[in-house]
């Protein structure tokens, strides 16, 4: 195809160049005076085969000088035209000098791939050209191509020089390619360039970003001379890894060695000062900036100062800096918004975001949007979250995986798990954080089975599962008491090298304890590489829910000798364990020791434990006096704990007094209404019970139906009282009728006070038979071999009639039965329960 005349340099211009001699052009207008204005087609190797018209050609030197001007002035269109003209003449098309000039021109104009096409045709590129191409990839990516070019350079026999190594090491830093970095370091040693300032600085940066802090320090210590950039590399590395003390040491040593910090130093060190909340140190740095005038008009320094104050929760100073900044970039806005979110001032964060939008959508970026979505989630502001979602779709920012994950987390946290699942299914790209967010969302919204399904999908998709994901998955097994799934997850954790993570071990302890395997939970605890306070609290709580209060106290006494100080959560776990085991004297002792010995001020949760302890032990008057003597007003939860004890011990007079207190304060949840209704129903006052249920409905509280779970063969079966939807429902009900006959022979009598409706006694007894835990036990008897123990989980507290019936069932069926209800474990064996009828 013939080229149009529009793509040819005018003959007059060519004649002018020959006749008057070519001089190097210094401005874009001068260069463009020789070349026509046009939009040339893309450069392609296909040009080589084109049939081009003949015309007078420039010599090599002239072409070279024109290309130099295009390189210096970044004239891409004109440079492409010169490239085209060179290809028109075979005498110039293969000239190595011109080809190298063309490569440099494309690199200077940011056209790295076009440069690479020409570079590959250069017969023997100079080391300078190799360096130029490696540098282009090291700065602009893809980083792996820089390393690939370096390896090709070595294979071709071209010796790298001192300029080559910093470029390729920068690419290694970007990829965190430690193995390649070490090989290049060896080449540096062989070349005798290890003492070079720039190479050493690049090595420090590479080792720091790869997490090899000792190697970086070794290179730094061997440097004969260090400039401020080398010191900054060490400071930035410490910041990257959150090493506040080491960073301070380097900055002080830097000044002792008479190297003055520059703005880059301050921008590097301020983030870790903020993370450490070292406000005094941050103010000193701010003063230094002011004395050196570093903060005058420097958006990077001011943004770093703002971020430091925000992370130190000093929003007054952060906002003052923000308001005085004449120039703000996206990072500046993101820093102030994130500061408000960090300090819990979500409304202020939303106001600043609105101001940001009004100043121009170009400054809105992924980081600020992720912070705003966290604010919406914290406020439960679903409508605002949907508006942000619409903005993301219109702006195209939803393609950013961080923003998409934040949106997913927002939907999950505001309780709209269906929206979260829909969005999750629509996401084109998902990473580990995406799966962790949806799994956590499912658990928080009570969809434990769906969380397990998502985790299975994650594993089957070959997605790498990290510690954070497993910490989210393991509680699903705890919630459902799905022991087999829990064991599989434990095996996965071990095989993938995650078993040393403390948070995972803590989750495993909790899972095994809640799945009825307190002995395995203890083994996990004993074999942990490093136990923390959460580990001790978790195992103490585990012993507590199993009614093993003495073991809980024994373990607590070993905590301090192990080097850990109990915290307020430890005492909640300990007092709860005493309550579940009827250890009244011990519970009283540790409650007062908490203040007198450990200087921990009791909070509401500790008082709830004590009221529960006294109430379950029948000391109702003492519990009532205890509440009256509290240093602050008791909330509804405290009174509900006492009301439950009144229900158990049938103290109607005190129960009515407590119910009046609850009504005065206003019930805060379903539990308050249920306790009141149960008390009235148990004493035959069904009109009052009905009034409580009506009030509950009017206030929008709904009582969760009793539900029990039973796992067999990795499948979790759920049962709801009176429900007949299970495939084996007819067999289950028949088995229950048979059990009822057998346990009646052994002395069982239905306690109809737990049938909370004003109906005939026969109807009450019939209703009690079909409680969810009884259905689950009947199913277990049908499915398990003779003698196998049965493990049931229930979402509510087991009722007194079921508790009594299960004791008789263990005798009739000759089975051990374990029931985990909302409060604790009940281990039934030989007609007895581990709780001693104290729950």
PDB file of C-alpha atoms in Angstrom, residues 29-144:
ATOM      1  CA  UNK A  29       8.010  24.489  17.636  1.00  0.00           C
ATOM      2  CA  UNK A  30      11.402  24.380  15.914  1.00  0.00           C
ATOM      3  CA  UNK A  31      11.231  20.598  15.569  1.00  0.00           C
ATOM      4  CA  UNK A  32       7.660  20.667  14.304  1.00  0.00           C
ATOM      5  CA  UNK A  33       8.634  23.281  11.657  1.00  0.00           C
ATOM      6  CA  UNK A  34      10.367  20.469   9.768  1.00  0.00           C
ATOM      7  CA  UNK A  35       7.544  17.946  10.189  1.00  0.00           C
ATOM      8  CA  UNK A  36       3.863  18.069   9.174  1.00  0.00           C
ATOM      9  CA  UNK A  37       1.093  17.920  11.762  1.00  0.00           C
ATOM     10  CA  UNK A  38      -0.755  14.640  11.423  1.00  0.00           C
ATOM     11  CA  UNK A  39      -1.853  11.538  13.287  1.00  0.00           C
ATOM     12  CA  UNK A  40       0.364   8.772  11.914  1.00  0.00           C
ATOM     13  CA  UNK A  41      -0.801   5.180  11.993  1.00  0.00           C
ATOM     14  CA  UNK A  42       0.773   2.885  14.604  1.00  0.00           C
ATOM     15  CA  UNK A  43       4.316   1.671  14.053  1.00  0.00           C
ATOM     16  CA  UNK A  44       4.379  -1.931  12.930  1.00  0.00           C
ATOM     17  CA  UNK A  45       6.902  -4.380  11.619  1.00  0.00           C
ATOM     18  CA  UNK A  46       4.645  -4.651   8.580  1.00  0.00           C
ATOM     19  CA  UNK A  47       6.106  -1.310   7.429  1.00  0.00           C
ATOM     20  CA  UNK A  48       9.263  -3.129   6.451  1.00  0.00           C
ATOM     21  CA  UNK A  49       7.497  -4.825   3.552  1.00  0.00           C
ATOM     22  CA  UNK A  50       5.566  -1.808   2.317  1.00  0.00           C
ATOM     23  CA  UNK A  51       6.203  -0.460  -1.179  1.00  0.00           C
ATOM     24  CA  UNK A  52       7.229   3.099  -0.400  1.00  0.00           C
ATOM     25  CA  UNK A  53       7.763   5.935  -2.897  1.00  0.00           C
ATOM     26  CA  UNK A  54      11.281   7.041  -3.633  1.00  0.00           C
ATOM     27  CA  UNK A  55      12.442  10.486  -2.516  1.00  0.00           C
ATOM     28  CA  UNK A  56      15.598  12.189  -1.345  1.00  0.00           C
ATOM     29  CA  UNK A  57      16.763  10.705   1.977  1.00  0.00           C
ATOM     30  CA  UNK A  58      18.536  12.416   4.839  1.00  0.00           C
ATOM     31  CA  UNK A  59      21.888  11.078   5.962  1.00  0.00           C
ATOM     32  CA  UNK A  60      22.385   9.052   9.145  1.00  0.00           C
ATOM     33  CA  UNK A  61      23.737  11.979  11.176  1.00  0.00           C
ATOM     34  CA  UNK A  62      20.744  14.165  10.311  1.00  0.00           C
ATOM     35  CA  UNK A  63      18.281  11.456  11.252  1.00  0.00           C
ATOM     36  CA  UNK A  64      20.203  10.901  14.486  1.00  0.00           C
ATOM     37  CA  UNK A  65      20.025  14.589  15.414  1.00  0.00           C
ATOM     38  CA  UNK A  66      16.306  14.749  14.600  1.00  0.00           C
ATOM     39  CA  UNK A  67      15.689  11.723  16.819  1.00  0.00           C
ATOM     40  CA  UNK A  68      17.731  13.285  19.621  1.00  0.00           C
ATOM     41  CA  UNK A  69      15.487  16.354  19.490  1.00  0.00           C
ATOM     42  CA  UNK A  70      12.341  14.207  19.565  1.00  0.00           C
ATOM     43  CA  UNK A  71      13.768  12.275  22.515  1.00  0.00           C
ATOM     44  CA  UNK A  72      14.642  15.390  24.468  1.00  0.00           C
ATOM     45  CA  UNK A  73      11.348  17.172  23.711  1.00  0.00           C
ATOM     46  CA  UNK A  74       9.216  13.964  23.931  1.00  0.00           C
ATOM     47  CA  UNK A  75       7.741  14.452  20.425  1.00  0.00           C
ATOM     48  CA  UNK A  76       6.102  11.069  19.896  1.00  0.00           C
ATOM     49  CA  UNK A  77       4.150  11.823  16.694  1.00  0.00           C
ATOM     50  CA  UNK A  78       7.148  13.418  14.987  1.00  0.00           C
ATOM     51  CA  UNK A  79       9.430  10.658  16.218  1.00  0.00           C
ATOM     52  CA  UNK A  80       7.121   8.056  14.686  1.00  0.00           C
ATOM     53  CA  UNK A  81       7.262   9.863  11.340  1.00  0.00           C
ATOM     54  CA  UNK A  82      11.060   9.917  11.405  1.00  0.00           C
ATOM     55  CA  UNK A  83      10.998   6.213  12.271  1.00  0.00           C
ATOM     56  CA  UNK A  84       8.780   5.677   9.202  1.00  0.00           C
ATOM     57  CA  UNK A  85      11.074   7.641   6.931  1.00  0.00           C
ATOM     58  CA  UNK A  86      14.099   5.680   8.113  1.00  0.00           C
ATOM     59  CA  UNK A  87      12.360   2.441   7.155  1.00  0.00           C
ATOM     60  CA  UNK A  88      11.833   3.780   3.657  1.00  0.00           C
ATOM     61  CA  UNK A  89      15.495   3.408   2.831  1.00  0.00           C
ATOM     62  CA  UNK A  90      17.352   0.163   3.219  1.00  0.00           C
ATOM     63  CA  UNK A  91      20.605   2.049   3.724  1.00  0.00           C
ATOM     64  CA  UNK A  92      19.327   3.405   7.052  1.00  0.00           C
ATOM     65  CA  UNK A  93      16.785   0.819   8.136  1.00  0.00           C
ATOM     66  CA  UNK A  94      19.376  -1.536   9.649  1.00  0.00           C
ATOM     67  CA  UNK A  95      21.700   1.105  11.003  1.00  0.00           C
ATOM     68  CA  UNK A  96      22.460   0.223  14.663  1.00  0.00           C
ATOM     69  CA  UNK A  97      22.995   3.833  15.698  1.00  0.00           C
ATOM     70  CA  UNK A  98      19.607   4.920  14.345  1.00  0.00           C
ATOM     71  CA  UNK A  99      17.833   1.892  15.815  1.00  0.00           C
ATOM     72  CA  UNK A 100      19.246   2.722  19.261  1.00  0.00           C
ATOM     73  CA  UNK A 101      18.136   6.339  18.834  1.00  0.00           C
ATOM     74  CA  UNK A 102      14.613   5.173  17.920  1.00  0.00           C
ATOM     75  CA  UNK A 103      14.508   2.953  21.023  1.00  0.00           C
ATOM     76  CA  UNK A 104      15.553   5.902  23.210  1.00  0.00           C
ATOM     77  CA  UNK A 105      12.921   8.122  21.565  1.00  0.00           C
ATOM     78  CA  UNK A 106      10.112   5.662  22.321  1.00  0.00           C
ATOM     79  CA  UNK A 107      11.323   5.183  25.908  1.00  0.00           C
ATOM     80  CA  UNK A 108      11.382   8.941  26.548  1.00  0.00           C
ATOM     81  CA  UNK A 109       7.799   9.179  25.243  1.00  0.00           C
ATOM     82  CA  UNK A 110       6.592   6.352  27.515  1.00  0.00           C
ATOM     83  CA  UNK A 111       6.076   3.882  24.632  1.00  0.00           C
ATOM     84  CA  UNK A 112       7.968   0.992  26.236  1.00  0.00           C
ATOM     85  CA  UNK A 113       6.455  -1.780  24.103  1.00  0.00           C
ATOM     86  CA  UNK A 114       7.153   0.090  20.844  1.00  0.00           C
ATOM     87  CA  UNK A 115      10.721   0.559  22.077  1.00  0.00           C
ATOM     88  CA  UNK A 116      10.948  -3.175  22.772  1.00  0.00           C
ATOM     89  CA  UNK A 117       9.851  -4.063  19.217  1.00  0.00           C
ATOM     90  CA  UNK A 118      12.678  -1.968  17.803  1.00  0.00           C
ATOM     91  CA  UNK A 119      15.142  -3.085  20.492  1.00  0.00           C
ATOM     92  CA  UNK A 120      14.647  -6.723  19.500  1.00  0.00           C
ATOM     93  CA  UNK A 121      15.856  -5.805  15.959  1.00  0.00           C
ATOM     94  CA  UNK A 122      19.069  -4.127  17.145  1.00  0.00           C
ATOM     95  CA  UNK A 123      21.886  -6.529  16.174  1.00  0.00           C
ATOM     96  CA  UNK A 124      24.202  -5.897  19.126  1.00  0.00           C
ATOM     97  CA  UNK A 125      22.675  -3.460  21.624  1.00  0.00           C
ATOM     98  CA  UNK A 126      25.130  -1.462  23.673  1.00  0.00           C
ATOM     99  CA  UNK A 127      25.176  -1.784  27.446  1.00  0.00           C
ATOM    100  CA  UNK A 128      23.664   1.711  27.534  1.00  0.00           C
ATOM    101  CA  UNK A 129      20.656   0.524  25.498  1.00  0.00           C
ATOM    102  CA  UNK A 130      20.239  -2.595  27.639  1.00  0.00           C
ATOM    103  CA  UNK A 131      20.215  -0.346  30.690  1.00  0.00           C
ATOM    104  CA  UNK A 132      17.668   1.998  29.103  1.00  0.00           C
ATOM    105  CA  UNK A 133      15.235  -0.857  28.381  1.00  0.00           C
ATOM    106  CA  UNK A 134      15.708  -2.459  31.825  1.00  0.00           C
ATOM    107  CA  UNK A 135      15.157   0.917  33.462  1.00  0.00           C
ATOM    108  CA  UNK A 136      11.959   1.494  31.459  1.00  0.00           C
ATOM    109  CA  UNK A 137      10.464  -1.768  32.697  1.00  0.00           C
ATOM    110  CA  UNK A 138      11.779  -1.231  36.239  1.00  0.00           C
ATOM    111  CA  UNK A 139      10.040   2.143  36.456  1.00  0.00           C
ATOM    112  CA  UNK A 140       6.869   1.445  34.489  1.00  0.00           C
ATOM    113  CA  UNK A 141       6.456  -2.340  34.645  1.00  0.00           C
ATOM    114  CA  UNK A 142       5.926  -5.138  34.068  1.00  0.00           C
ATOM    115  CA  UNK A 143       8.802  -5.734  36.512  1.00  0.00           C
ATOM    116  CA  UNK A 144       9.370  -9.321  35.439  1.00  0.00           C
TER     117      UNK A 144
END
